[in-house]
């Protein structure tokens, strides 16, 4: 009996210690708080906010084409060649059009002869009619023949004028002085009406074209001063002014075309040359962009958001914060609204946390908190 009691006491004690161990384990698990990494949003550099890539362009570019079709029998111009206003650029084989002119001239000479004959008949019939030697029908027929001959001569004369114009259209002359910016065809090709032949550009390149994101388009104004820097030209920045601002965004990106006019250009500037345009946004840069890692930004049916750490009584809790997102860059997303530089944004592990969850910051010393 005593042996049986000893065994029971040992079993009870064993169960008691096991229960205590389980309870201690639960307490330990309850005291475990997830460790997370957080960052402060990076204020995007002011220069990044107001510098955009651009390309130089000529103020005046003309794409030339023929108004008639034919074989291109003269086209010696090369890209980069300088041309003067009125200089012959290209020509088509004009023989078919010259033949047409000859045929019409022959028809016109026959029509003029018929007109002279009809005129003489009409004048003679008028005299006979006055002397009562011709009837009313005779004078009417003579008048009708004369009018028809006159109309035919006028019609053929217009055909000759048009045919002569077509001959002149076989020659293509430079409408302005400049240089050849592009060639679209080669000599001896058969050219259709309206086919682009060559692009002529002004010698002076005094414009740059830049695509400005929609975030900034309302912060710039026409006639505002800007600075333009060409990396391929070792000189100080060019002073310029905004001359045009597009009202419509490009189809592929949310950007707007802005044309900038240089105050003083240079012969070193070539069309298509890359440049940087510095816009002065003044105090409006107070609504500057912040950068956060791309994986810190989440989105659902309510829009984009991040998880931030809210400090309460020396403890940190997870909170959702809605944000407005601009462009995705190599360093992360541009945040236009919803964050401040003092926010602590969760850097990773967003799928393992939830709102109001208590956490600790693994890199708190780095943040200075």
mmCIF file of N, CA and C in Angstrom, residues 154-216:
data_model
loop_
_atom_site.group_PDB
_atom_site.id
_atom_site.type_symbol
_atom_site.label_atom_id
_atom_site.label_comp_id
_atom_site.label_asym_id
_atom_site.label_seq_id
_atom_site.Cartn_x
_atom_site.Cartn_y
_atom_site.Cartn_z
ATOM 1 N N UNK A 154 -10.450 78.174 -124.304
ATOM 2 C CA UNK A 154 -10.244 78.502 -122.881
ATOM 3 C C UNK A 154 -9.964 77.246 -122.069
ATOM 4 N N UNK A 155 -10.693 76.175 -122.369
ATOM 5 C CA UNK A 155 -10.517 74.919 -121.637
ATOM 6 C C UNK A 155 -9.137 74.318 -121.906
ATOM 7 N N UNK A 156 -8.720 74.303 -123.175
ATOM 8 C CA UNK A 156 -7.405 73.745 -123.510
ATOM 9 C C UNK A 156 -6.289 74.614 -122.937
ATOM 10 N N UNK A 157 -6.504 75.910 -122.853
ATOM 11 C CA UNK A 157 -5.504 76.811 -122.264
ATOM 12 C C UNK A 157 -5.284 76.490 -120.791
ATOM 13 N N UNK A 158 -6.368 76.161 -120.084
ATOM 14 C CA UNK A 158 -6.244 75.784 -118.670
ATOM 15 C C UNK A 158 -5.535 74.448 -118.532
ATOM 16 N N UNK A 159 -5.818 73.526 -119.478
ATOM 17 C CA UNK A 159 -5.108 72.242 -119.449
ATOM 18 C C UNK A 159 -3.610 72.450 -119.655
ATOM 19 N N UNK A 160 -3.277 73.358 -120.551
ATOM 20 C CA UNK A 160 -1.861 73.649 -120.803
ATOM 21 C C UNK A 160 -1.202 74.262 -119.576
ATOM 22 N N UNK A 161 -1.919 75.139 -118.881
ATOM 23 C CA UNK A 161 -1.391 75.755 -117.665
ATOM 24 C C UNK A 161 -1.123 74.697 -116.595
ATOM 25 N N UNK A 162 -2.065 73.769 -116.454
ATOM 26 C CA UNK A 162 -1.906 72.700 -115.460
ATOM 27 C C UNK A 162 -0.753 71.770 -115.837
ATOM 28 N N UNK A 163 -0.662 71.419 -117.123
ATOM 29 C CA UNK A 163 0.417 70.538 -117.583
ATOM 30 C C UNK A 163 1.778 71.199 -117.390
ATOM 31 N N UNK A 164 1.847 72.503 -117.623
ATOM 32 C CA UNK A 164 3.101 73.231 -117.406
ATOM 33 C C UNK A 164 3.474 73.234 -115.930
ATOM 34 N N UNK A 165 2.467 73.355 -115.069
ATOM 35 C CA UNK A 165 2.719 73.283 -113.629
ATOM 36 C C UNK A 165 3.292 71.922 -113.251
ATOM 37 N N UNK A 166 2.742 70.859 -113.844
ATOM 38 C CA UNK A 166 3.244 69.513 -113.544
ATOM 39 C C UNK A 166 4.704 69.367 -113.948
ATOM 40 N N UNK A 167 5.086 69.985 -115.050
ATOM 41 C CA UNK A 167 6.500 69.959 -115.445
ATOM 42 C C UNK A 167 7.349 70.646 -114.377
ATOM 43 N N UNK A 168 6.875 71.786 -113.896
ATOM 44 C CA UNK A 168 7.635 72.496 -112.859
ATOM 45 C C UNK A 168 7.691 71.713 -111.554
ATOM 46 N N UNK A 169 6.668 70.880 -111.303
ATOM 47 C CA UNK A 169 6.634 70.075 -110.073
ATOM 48 C C UNK A 169 7.650 68.942 -110.094
ATOM 49 N N UNK A 170 8.278 68.683 -111.237
ATOM 50 C CA UNK A 170 9.301 67.634 -111.290
ATOM 51 C C UNK A 170 10.637 68.108 -110.713
ATOM 52 N N UNK A 171 10.720 69.357 -110.348
ATOM 53 C CA UNK A 171 11.923 69.921 -109.717
ATOM 54 C C UNK A 171 11.602 70.263 -108.266
ATOM 55 N N UNK A 172 12.510 69.882 -107.369
ATOM 56 C CA UNK A 172 12.320 70.141 -105.940
ATOM 57 C C UNK A 172 13.413 71.089 -105.461
ATOM 58 N N UNK A 173 13.013 72.262 -104.983
ATOM 59 C CA UNK A 173 13.963 73.287 -104.555
ATOM 60 C C UNK A 173 13.879 73.498 -103.034
ATOM 61 N N UNK A 174 14.981 73.923 -102.449
ATOM 62 C CA UNK A 174 15.019 74.196 -101.006
ATOM 63 C C UNK A 174 14.225 75.454 -100.704
ATOM 64 N N UNK A 175 13.208 75.349 -99.834
ATOM 65 C CA UNK A 175 12.415 76.530 -99.497
ATOM 66 C C UNK A 175 13.106 77.444 -98.486
ATOM 67 N N UNK A 176 14.090 76.902 -97.774
ATOM 68 C CA UNK A 176 14.835 77.690 -96.784
ATOM 69 C C UNK A 176 16.309 77.303 -96.860
ATOM 70 N N UNK A 177 17.136 78.135 -96.298
ATOM 71 C CA UNK A 177 18.555 77.787 -96.161
ATOM 72 C C UNK A 177 18.732 76.958 -94.899
ATOM 73 N N UNK A 178 19.499 75.896 -95.010
ATOM 74 C CA UNK A 178 19.687 75.030 -93.851
ATOM 75 C C UNK A 178 20.602 73.882 -94.199
ATOM 76 N N UNK A 179 20.323 72.719 -93.604
ATOM 77 C CA UNK A 179 21.120 71.542 -93.907
ATOM 78 C C UNK A 179 20.198 70.330 -93.980
ATOM 79 N N UNK A 180 20.690 69.297 -94.646
ATOM 80 C CA UNK A 180 19.897 68.083 -94.831
ATOM 81 C C UNK A 180 19.938 67.274 -93.540
ATOM 82 N N UNK A 181 18.785 67.140 -92.921
ATOM 83 C CA UNK A 181 18.713 66.411 -91.654
ATOM 84 C C UNK A 181 18.396 64.927 -91.862
ATOM 85 N N UNK A 182 17.713 64.605 -92.972
ATOM 86 C CA UNK A 182 17.361 63.200 -93.234
ATOM 87 C C UNK A 182 17.056 63.006 -94.710
ATOM 88 N N UNK A 183 17.347 61.779 -95.207
ATOM 89 C CA UNK A 183 17.003 61.372 -96.575
ATOM 90 C C UNK A 183 16.098 60.145 -96.469
ATOM 91 N N UNK A 184 15.073 60.100 -97.301
ATOM 92 C CA UNK A 184 14.108 59.009 -97.210
ATOM 93 C C UNK A 184 14.100 58.109 -98.446
ATOM 94 N N UNK A 185 14.696 58.544 -99.553
ATOM 95 C CA UNK A 185 14.713 57.760 -100.794
ATOM 96 C C UNK A 185 16.105 57.848 -101.420
ATOM 97 N N UNK A 186 16.290 57.080 -102.510
ATOM 98 C CA UNK A 186 17.557 57.089 -103.231
ATOM 99 C C UNK A 186 17.316 57.394 -104.708
ATOM 100 N N UNK A 187 18.354 57.790 -105.374
ATOM 101 C CA UNK A 187 18.270 58.119 -106.794
ATOM 102 C C UNK A 187 17.826 56.906 -107.604
ATOM 103 N N UNK A 188 17.046 57.166 -108.676
ATOM 104 C CA UNK A 188 16.524 56.158 -109.609
ATOM 105 C C UNK A 188 15.337 55.363 -109.057
ATOM 106 N N UNK A 189 14.837 55.742 -107.894
ATOM 107 C CA UNK A 189 13.614 55.110 -107.397
ATOM 108 C C UNK A 189 12.400 55.736 -108.064
ATOM 109 N N UNK A 190 11.332 54.930 -108.185
ATOM 110 C CA UNK A 190 10.061 55.460 -108.668
ATOM 111 C C UNK A 190 9.314 56.055 -107.482
ATOM 112 N N UNK A 191 8.980 57.304 -107.591
ATOM 113 C CA UNK A 191 8.425 58.057 -106.465
ATOM 114 C C UNK A 191 6.935 58.314 -106.680
ATOM 115 N N UNK A 192 6.136 58.039 -105.655
ATOM 116 C CA UNK A 192 4.708 58.339 -105.701
ATOM 117 C C UNK A 192 4.473 59.758 -105.196
ATOM 118 N N UNK A 193 3.305 60.285 -105.497
ATOM 119 C CA UNK A 193 2.952 61.637 -105.047
ATOM 120 C C UNK A 193 2.944 61.675 -103.518
ATOM 121 N N UNK A 194 3.594 62.679 -102.959
ATOM 122 C CA UNK A 194 3.589 62.867 -101.506
ATOM 123 C C UNK A 194 4.614 62.051 -100.746
ATOM 124 N N UNK A 195 5.412 61.229 -101.443
ATOM 125 C CA UNK A 195 6.453 60.443 -100.756
ATOM 126 C C UNK A 195 7.523 61.378 -100.188
ATOM 127 N N UNK A 196 7.831 61.286 -98.882
ATOM 128 C CA UNK A 196 8.879 62.149 -98.310
ATOM 129 C C UNK A 196 10.221 61.901 -99.003
ATOM 130 N N UNK A 197 10.880 62.964 -99.391
ATOM 131 C CA UNK A 197 12.165 62.863 -100.081
ATOM 132 C C UNK A 197 13.311 63.227 -99.147
ATOM 133 N N UNK A 198 13.183 64.364 -98.483
ATOM 134 C CA UNK A 198 14.285 64.865 -97.666
ATOM 135 C C UNK A 198 13.723 65.774 -96.577
ATOM 136 N N UNK A 199 14.458 65.861 -95.469
ATOM 137 C CA UNK A 199 14.098 66.759 -94.377
ATOM 138 C C UNK A 199 15.147 67.852 -94.287
ATOM 139 N N UNK A 200 14.704 69.099 -94.419
ATOM 140 C CA UNK A 200 15.617 70.239 -94.317
ATOM 141 C C UNK A 200 15.386 70.937 -92.984
ATOM 142 N N UNK A 201 16.469 71.212 -92.282
ATOM 143 C CA UNK A 201 16.389 71.853 -90.975
ATOM 144 C C UNK A 201 17.162 73.160 -90.989
ATOM 145 N N UNK A 202 16.700 74.097 -90.163
ATOM 146 C CA UNK A 202 17.418 75.357 -89.998
ATOM 147 C C UNK A 202 18.874 75.100 -89.603
ATOM 148 N N UNK A 203 19.756 75.986 -90.009
ATOM 149 C CA UNK A 203 21.147 75.891 -89.544
ATOM 150 C C UNK A 203 21.239 76.124 -88.048
ATOM 151 N N UNK A 204 20.390 77.001 -87.540
ATOM 152 C CA UNK A 204 20.439 77.356 -86.128
ATOM 153 C C UNK A 204 19.469 76.482 -85.339
ATOM 154 N N UNK A 205 19.996 75.689 -84.422
ATOM 155 C CA UNK A 205 19.176 74.850 -83.546
ATOM 156 C C UNK A 205 19.019 75.588 -82.228
ATOM 157 N N UNK A 206 17.829 76.094 -81.979
ATOM 158 C CA UNK A 206 17.641 76.946 -80.799
ATOM 159 C C UNK A 206 16.480 76.496 -79.923
ATOM 160 N N UNK A 207 16.085 75.243 -80.033
ATOM 161 C CA UNK A 207 15.016 74.713 -79.184
ATOM 162 C C UNK A 207 15.434 73.374 -78.598
ATOM 163 N N UNK A 208 14.886 73.066 -77.431
ATOM 164 C CA UNK A 208 14.992 71.723 -76.871
ATOM 165 C C UNK A 208 13.594 71.277 -76.467
ATOM 166 N N UNK A 209 13.349 70.004 -76.648
ATOM 167 C CA UNK A 209 12.044 69.440 -76.314
ATOM 168 C C UNK A 209 12.211 68.470 -75.162
ATOM 169 N N UNK A 210 11.362 68.603 -74.162
ATOM 170 C CA UNK A 210 11.486 67.812 -72.946
ATOM 171 C C UNK A 210 10.117 67.297 -72.533
ATOM 172 N N UNK A 211 10.091 66.047 -72.067
ATOM 173 C CA UNK A 211 8.864 65.453 -71.559
ATOM 174 C C UNK A 211 8.831 65.618 -70.038
ATOM 175 N N UNK A 212 7.804 66.324 -69.541
ATOM 176 C CA UNK A 212 7.692 66.618 -68.112
ATOM 177 C C UNK A 212 6.590 65.752 -67.502
ATOM 178 N N UNK A 213 6.863 65.033 -66.390
ATOM 179 C CA UNK A 213 5.836 64.207 -65.748
ATOM 180 C C UNK A 213 4.630 65.035 -65.315
ATOM 181 N N UNK A 214 3.466 64.382 -65.273
ATOM 182 C CA UNK A 214 2.238 65.095 -64.923
ATOM 183 C C UNK A 214 2.273 65.671 -63.510
ATOM 184 N N UNK A 215 3.134 65.107 -62.656
ATOM 185 C CA UNK A 215 3.237 65.612 -61.281
ATOM 186 C C UNK A 215 3.712 67.059 -61.266
ATOM 187 N N UNK A 216 4.519 67.448 -62.269
ATOM 188 C CA UNK A 216 5.131 68.771 -62.269
ATOM 189 C C UNK A 216 4.561 69.726 -63.310
#
